[in-house]
Short mmCIF file of C-alpha atoms in Angstrom, two decimals:
data_model
loop_
_atom_site.label_atom_id
_atom_site.label_comp_id
_atom_site.label_asym_id
_atom_site.label_seq_id
_atom_site.Cartn_x
_atom_site.Cartn_y
_atom_site.Cartn_z
CA MET A 1 -1.23 17.94 -21.97
CA MET A 2 -4.22 17.58 -19.65
CA ILE A 3 -6.66 14.68 -19.78
CA SER A 4 -10.09 14.23 -18.21
CA ILE A 5 -10.84 11.39 -15.82
CA PHE A 6 -14.39 10.69 -14.68
CA VAL A 7 -14.56 8.63 -11.51
CA GLY A 8 -17.40 6.73 -9.89
CA ALA A 9 -21.08 6.46 -10.68
CA SER A 10 -21.45 10.22 -10.17
CA LYS A 11 -18.62 10.85 -12.67
CA PHE A 12 -16.50 13.17 -10.55
CA HIS A 13 -14.32 15.08 -13.00
CA PHE A 14 -10.54 15.30 -12.56
CA HIS A 15 -8.07 17.14 -14.81
CA VAL A 16 -4.68 15.42 -14.72
CA HIS A 17 -1.42 15.91 -16.58
CA LYS A 18 -1.11 12.97 -18.95
CA ASP A 19 2.68 12.64 -18.74
CA LEU A 20 2.68 12.63 -14.96
CA LEU A 21 -0.03 9.98 -14.79
CA MET A 22 1.73 7.78 -17.36
CA GLN A 23 5.03 8.17 -15.53
CA GLU A 24 3.61 6.75 -12.31
CA SER A 25 1.20 4.11 -13.60
CA PRO A 26 1.84 1.46 -16.25
CA TYR A 27 -1.93 0.90 -16.20
CA PHE A 28 -2.66 4.43 -17.38
CA ARG A 29 0.39 4.38 -19.63
CA GLY A 30 -1.16 1.47 -21.48
CA ALA A 31 -4.62 3.03 -21.59
CA LEU A 32 -3.37 6.37 -22.93
CA ASN A 33 -1.07 4.96 -25.58
CA GLY A 34 -1.56 3.02 -28.77
CA ALA A 35 -4.92 2.03 -30.23
CA PHE A 36 -7.08 2.49 -27.12
CA ILE A 37 -9.90 5.01 -27.46
CA GLU A 38 -8.65 6.88 -24.36
CA ALA A 39 -5.45 7.69 -26.24
CA THR A 40 -7.49 9.38 -28.96
CA THR A 41 -10.11 11.18 -26.85
CA GLY A 42 -7.99 12.05 -23.80
CA VAL A 43 -10.91 10.91 -21.62
CA VAL A 44 -10.80 8.05 -19.12
CA GLU A 45 -13.89 6.73 -17.33
CA LEU A 46 -13.49 4.76 -14.11
CA GLU A 47 -17.09 4.05 -13.13
CA ASP A 48 -16.31 1.48 -10.44
CA ALA A 49 -13.48 3.45 -8.79
CA ASP A 50 -13.86 5.44 -5.57
CA ALA A 51 -13.71 9.21 -6.07
CA GLU A 52 -12.46 9.83 -2.53
CA LEU A 53 -9.55 7.45 -3.01
CA PHE A 54 -8.82 8.97 -6.40
CA THR A 55 -8.65 12.39 -4.74
CA VAL A 56 -5.96 11.10 -2.35
CA PHE A 57 -4.13 9.57 -5.30
CA ILE A 58 -4.12 12.87 -7.18
CA ALA A 59 -2.94 14.75 -4.07
CA TRP A 60 -0.03 12.32 -3.77
CA LEU A 61 0.65 12.39 -7.51
CA TYR A 62 1.28 16.15 -7.51
CA SER A 63 2.85 16.63 -4.09
CA ARG A 64 4.52 13.31 -3.19
CA LYS A 65 3.73 14.29 0.39
CA LEU A 66 1.49 11.46 1.47
CA VAL A 67 2.20 11.85 5.19
CA THR A 68 1.34 15.57 5.18
CA TYR A 69 -1.95 14.98 3.36
CA LEU A 70 -2.95 12.08 5.61
CA GLU A 71 -2.23 14.05 8.78
CA GLU A 72 -4.23 17.02 7.51
CA THR A 73 -7.24 14.86 6.59
CA GLY A 74 -7.06 12.35 9.45
CA CYS A 75 -6.96 9.37 7.09
CA SER A 76 -7.81 6.11 8.88
CA ASN A 77 -5.89 2.87 8.57
CA GLU A 78 -8.90 1.33 6.83
CA LYS A 79 -8.84 4.05 4.18
CA LEU A 80 -5.12 3.48 3.75
CA ALA A 81 -5.82 -0.21 3.17
CA ASN A 82 -8.37 0.60 0.48
CA LEU A 83 -5.98 3.14 -1.04
CA TYR A 84 -3.37 0.38 -1.23
CA LEU A 85 -5.82 -1.85 -3.12
CA PHE A 86 -6.51 1.11 -5.43
CA ALA A 87 -2.78 1.55 -6.06
CA ASP A 88 -2.45 -2.17 -6.68
CA ARG A 89 -5.36 -2.27 -9.12
CA PHE A 90 -4.09 0.69 -11.16
CA ASN A 91 -0.46 -0.38 -10.79
CA VAL A 92 1.05 2.65 -9.05
CA PRO A 93 4.17 1.11 -7.47
CA ASN A 94 5.51 4.29 -5.85
CA LEU A 95 2.18 4.91 -4.11
CA ARG A 96 2.12 1.31 -2.89
CA ASN A 97 5.62 1.81 -1.49
CA ALA A 98 4.64 5.13 0.13
CA LEU A 99 1.72 3.39 1.87
CA ILE A 100 4.02 0.63 3.10
CA ASP A 101 6.25 3.36 4.55
CA GLU A 102 3.23 5.02 6.18
CA TYR A 103 2.08 1.81 7.86
CA THR A 104 5.64 1.24 9.07
CA ARG A 105 5.77 4.78 10.47
CA ARG A 106 2.46 4.32 12.29
CA GLN A 107 3.39 0.94 13.72
CA ALA A 108 6.76 2.27 14.88
CA LYS A 109 4.88 4.94 16.86
CA GLY A 110 2.87 2.19 18.57
CA GLU A 111 -0.33 3.01 16.69
CA LEU A 112 -2.65 0.01 16.46
CA ILE A 113 -3.81 -1.17 13.05
CA SER A 114 -7.39 -2.40 13.19
CA VAL A 115 -8.38 -6.00 12.55
CA ASN A 116 -10.64 -4.67 9.80
CA CYS A 117 -7.55 -3.32 8.05
CA PHE A 118 -6.00 -6.79 8.08
CA ARG A 119 -9.24 -8.18 6.67
CA ILE A 120 -9.31 -5.63 3.83
CA ILE A 121 -5.72 -6.42 2.83
CA HIS A 122 -6.27 -10.18 3.19
CA GLU A 123 -9.35 -10.19 0.96
CA GLY A 124 -7.81 -7.93 -1.69
CA THR A 125 -4.28 -9.31 -2.07
CA ALA A 126 -2.38 -12.51 -2.76
CA ALA A 127 -0.37 -14.27 -0.04
CA ASN A 128 2.95 -12.91 -1.34
CA ASP A 129 1.80 -9.29 -1.61
CA PRO A 130 4.30 -6.90 0.06
CA MET A 131 1.70 -5.14 2.24
CA ARG A 132 0.26 -8.41 3.42
CA CYS A 133 3.79 -9.65 4.19
CA LEU A 134 4.49 -6.46 6.12
CA LEU A 135 1.35 -6.73 8.27
CA VAL A 136 2.08 -10.39 8.97
CA ASP A 137 5.63 -9.46 10.01
CA PHE A 138 4.29 -6.77 12.33
CA LEU A 139 2.22 -9.38 14.18
CA ALA A 140 5.01 -11.98 14.23
CA TRP A 141 7.98 -9.82 15.22
CA ASP A 142 6.29 -7.42 17.65
CA LYS A 143 4.40 -9.92 19.75
CA ALA A 144 3.06 -7.51 22.40
CA TRP A 145 1.72 -5.18 19.70
CA GLY A 146 0.29 -8.15 17.79
CA ARG A 147 -1.56 -9.53 20.82
CA THR A 148 -3.15 -6.13 21.39
CA VAL A 149 -4.27 -5.88 17.75
CA VAL A 150 -5.78 -9.36 17.68
CA ALA A 151 -7.51 -8.87 21.05
CA GLU A 152 -9.47 -5.94 19.57
CA ASN A 153 -11.73 -8.32 17.64
CA PRO A 154 -10.26 -11.84 17.49
CA THR A 155 -13.16 -13.42 15.59
CA MET A 156 -12.72 -10.96 12.72
CA MET A 157 -9.01 -11.66 12.14
CA PRO A 158 -8.73 -13.89 9.04
CA MET A 159 -7.53 -17.35 10.00
CA GLN A 160 -5.19 -17.41 7.00
CA ILE A 161 -3.40 -14.32 8.34
CA LEU A 162 -2.95 -16.01 11.72
CA ALA A 163 -1.63 -19.12 9.97
CA GLU A 164 0.89 -16.98 8.08
CA VAL A 165 1.92 -15.29 11.34
CA MET A 166 2.55 -18.68 12.96
CA ALA A 167 4.63 -19.74 9.94
CA VAL A 168 6.82 -16.66 10.34
CA MET A 169 7.16 -17.05 14.10
CA TRP A 170 8.27 -20.65 13.58
CA LYS A 171 11.24 -19.37 11.51
CA ILE A 172 12.40 -16.73 14.00
CA PRO A 173 15.44 -17.87 16.02
CA SER A 174 14.57 -17.43 19.69
CA GLU A 175 17.91 -15.75 20.39
CA ASP A 176 17.63 -13.36 17.44
CA THR A 177 15.25 -10.85 19.02
CA GLU A 178 17.35 -7.86 17.91
CA TRP A 179 16.19 -8.52 14.35
CA ALA A 180 12.65 -7.49 15.13
CA PRO A 181 12.89 -3.68 15.16
CA PHE A 182 15.56 -3.65 12.42
CA ARG A 183 13.62 -5.90 10.09
CA VAL A 184 10.28 -4.13 10.36
CA THR A 185 11.69 -0.62 9.99
CA ARG A 186 13.61 -1.35 6.76
CA CYS A 187 10.86 -0.57 4.27
CA LEU A 188 13.00 -1.53 1.28
CA SER A 189 12.37 -5.19 2.08
CA TYR A 190 8.74 -4.66 1.04
CA HIS A 191 9.11 -2.18 -1.82
CA LYS A 192 8.38 -3.13 -5.41
CA HIS A 193 9.53 -1.11 -8.42
CA GLU A 194 9.45 -1.37 -12.18
CA ASP A 195 13.22 -0.95 -11.96
CA VAL A 196 14.29 -3.09 -9.01
CA THR A 197 17.67 -1.33 -8.78
CA VAL A 198 16.09 2.01 -7.88
CA CYS A 199 14.58 2.79 -4.49
CA TYR A 200 14.41 5.95 -2.40
CA ASP A 201 14.99 3.83 0.71
CA GLN A 202 18.64 2.80 0.36
CA GLY A 203 18.77 0.56 3.42
CA PRO A 204 19.85 -3.10 3.32
CA VAL A 205 17.52 -5.61 1.67
CA LEU A 206 16.48 -8.36 4.08
CA GLY A 207 14.41 -10.38 1.62
CA PRO A 208 10.90 -10.27 0.17
CA GLY A 209 8.43 -9.82 3.00
CA TYR A 210 8.51 -12.60 5.56
CA LEU A 211 10.57 -15.07 3.53
CA LEU A 212 13.59 -15.44 5.78
#
């Protein structure tokens, strides 16, 4: 069954398979079930959502090939940060996890993540959010990379993020430097699922974010 979703002030129209949307998002599962009017009409209006971000979400929803889509469209780190906030708002855990994997992939390649990206995540998430924990760990464990990121625009880096980085660095044993690449590349440490026993990354769990 197809439903209609109208996004943004301009009401961009998307046709989406109801079952697929409900499978991936408890938010939409709740809206399209029970006594809500959306369950009766099959129409959802998201006036304050971003149509461009929703387009990326739909592309991922049907293909599960986030990396391919991002490479084809040249998606910036800032857009990824806003897409993460979108996935968090509409409770799409597998998309959140895919974005965590994408940031990990980019950082592993040495790609810099802008200070503005850190600001977006800082302003839109709680201190224990997995993406925020991941970005803090990047700065703390890869010190050379972190210094380069901060030097881009030091006055724009949220002070709370720097405080969290210092808290993590304080916990790192000075002789335990081999942890750094292993820890940051194991995405499972930052994944969240409705069913915590299921994850497509079957590597070892090192703990939630930067809590050593």
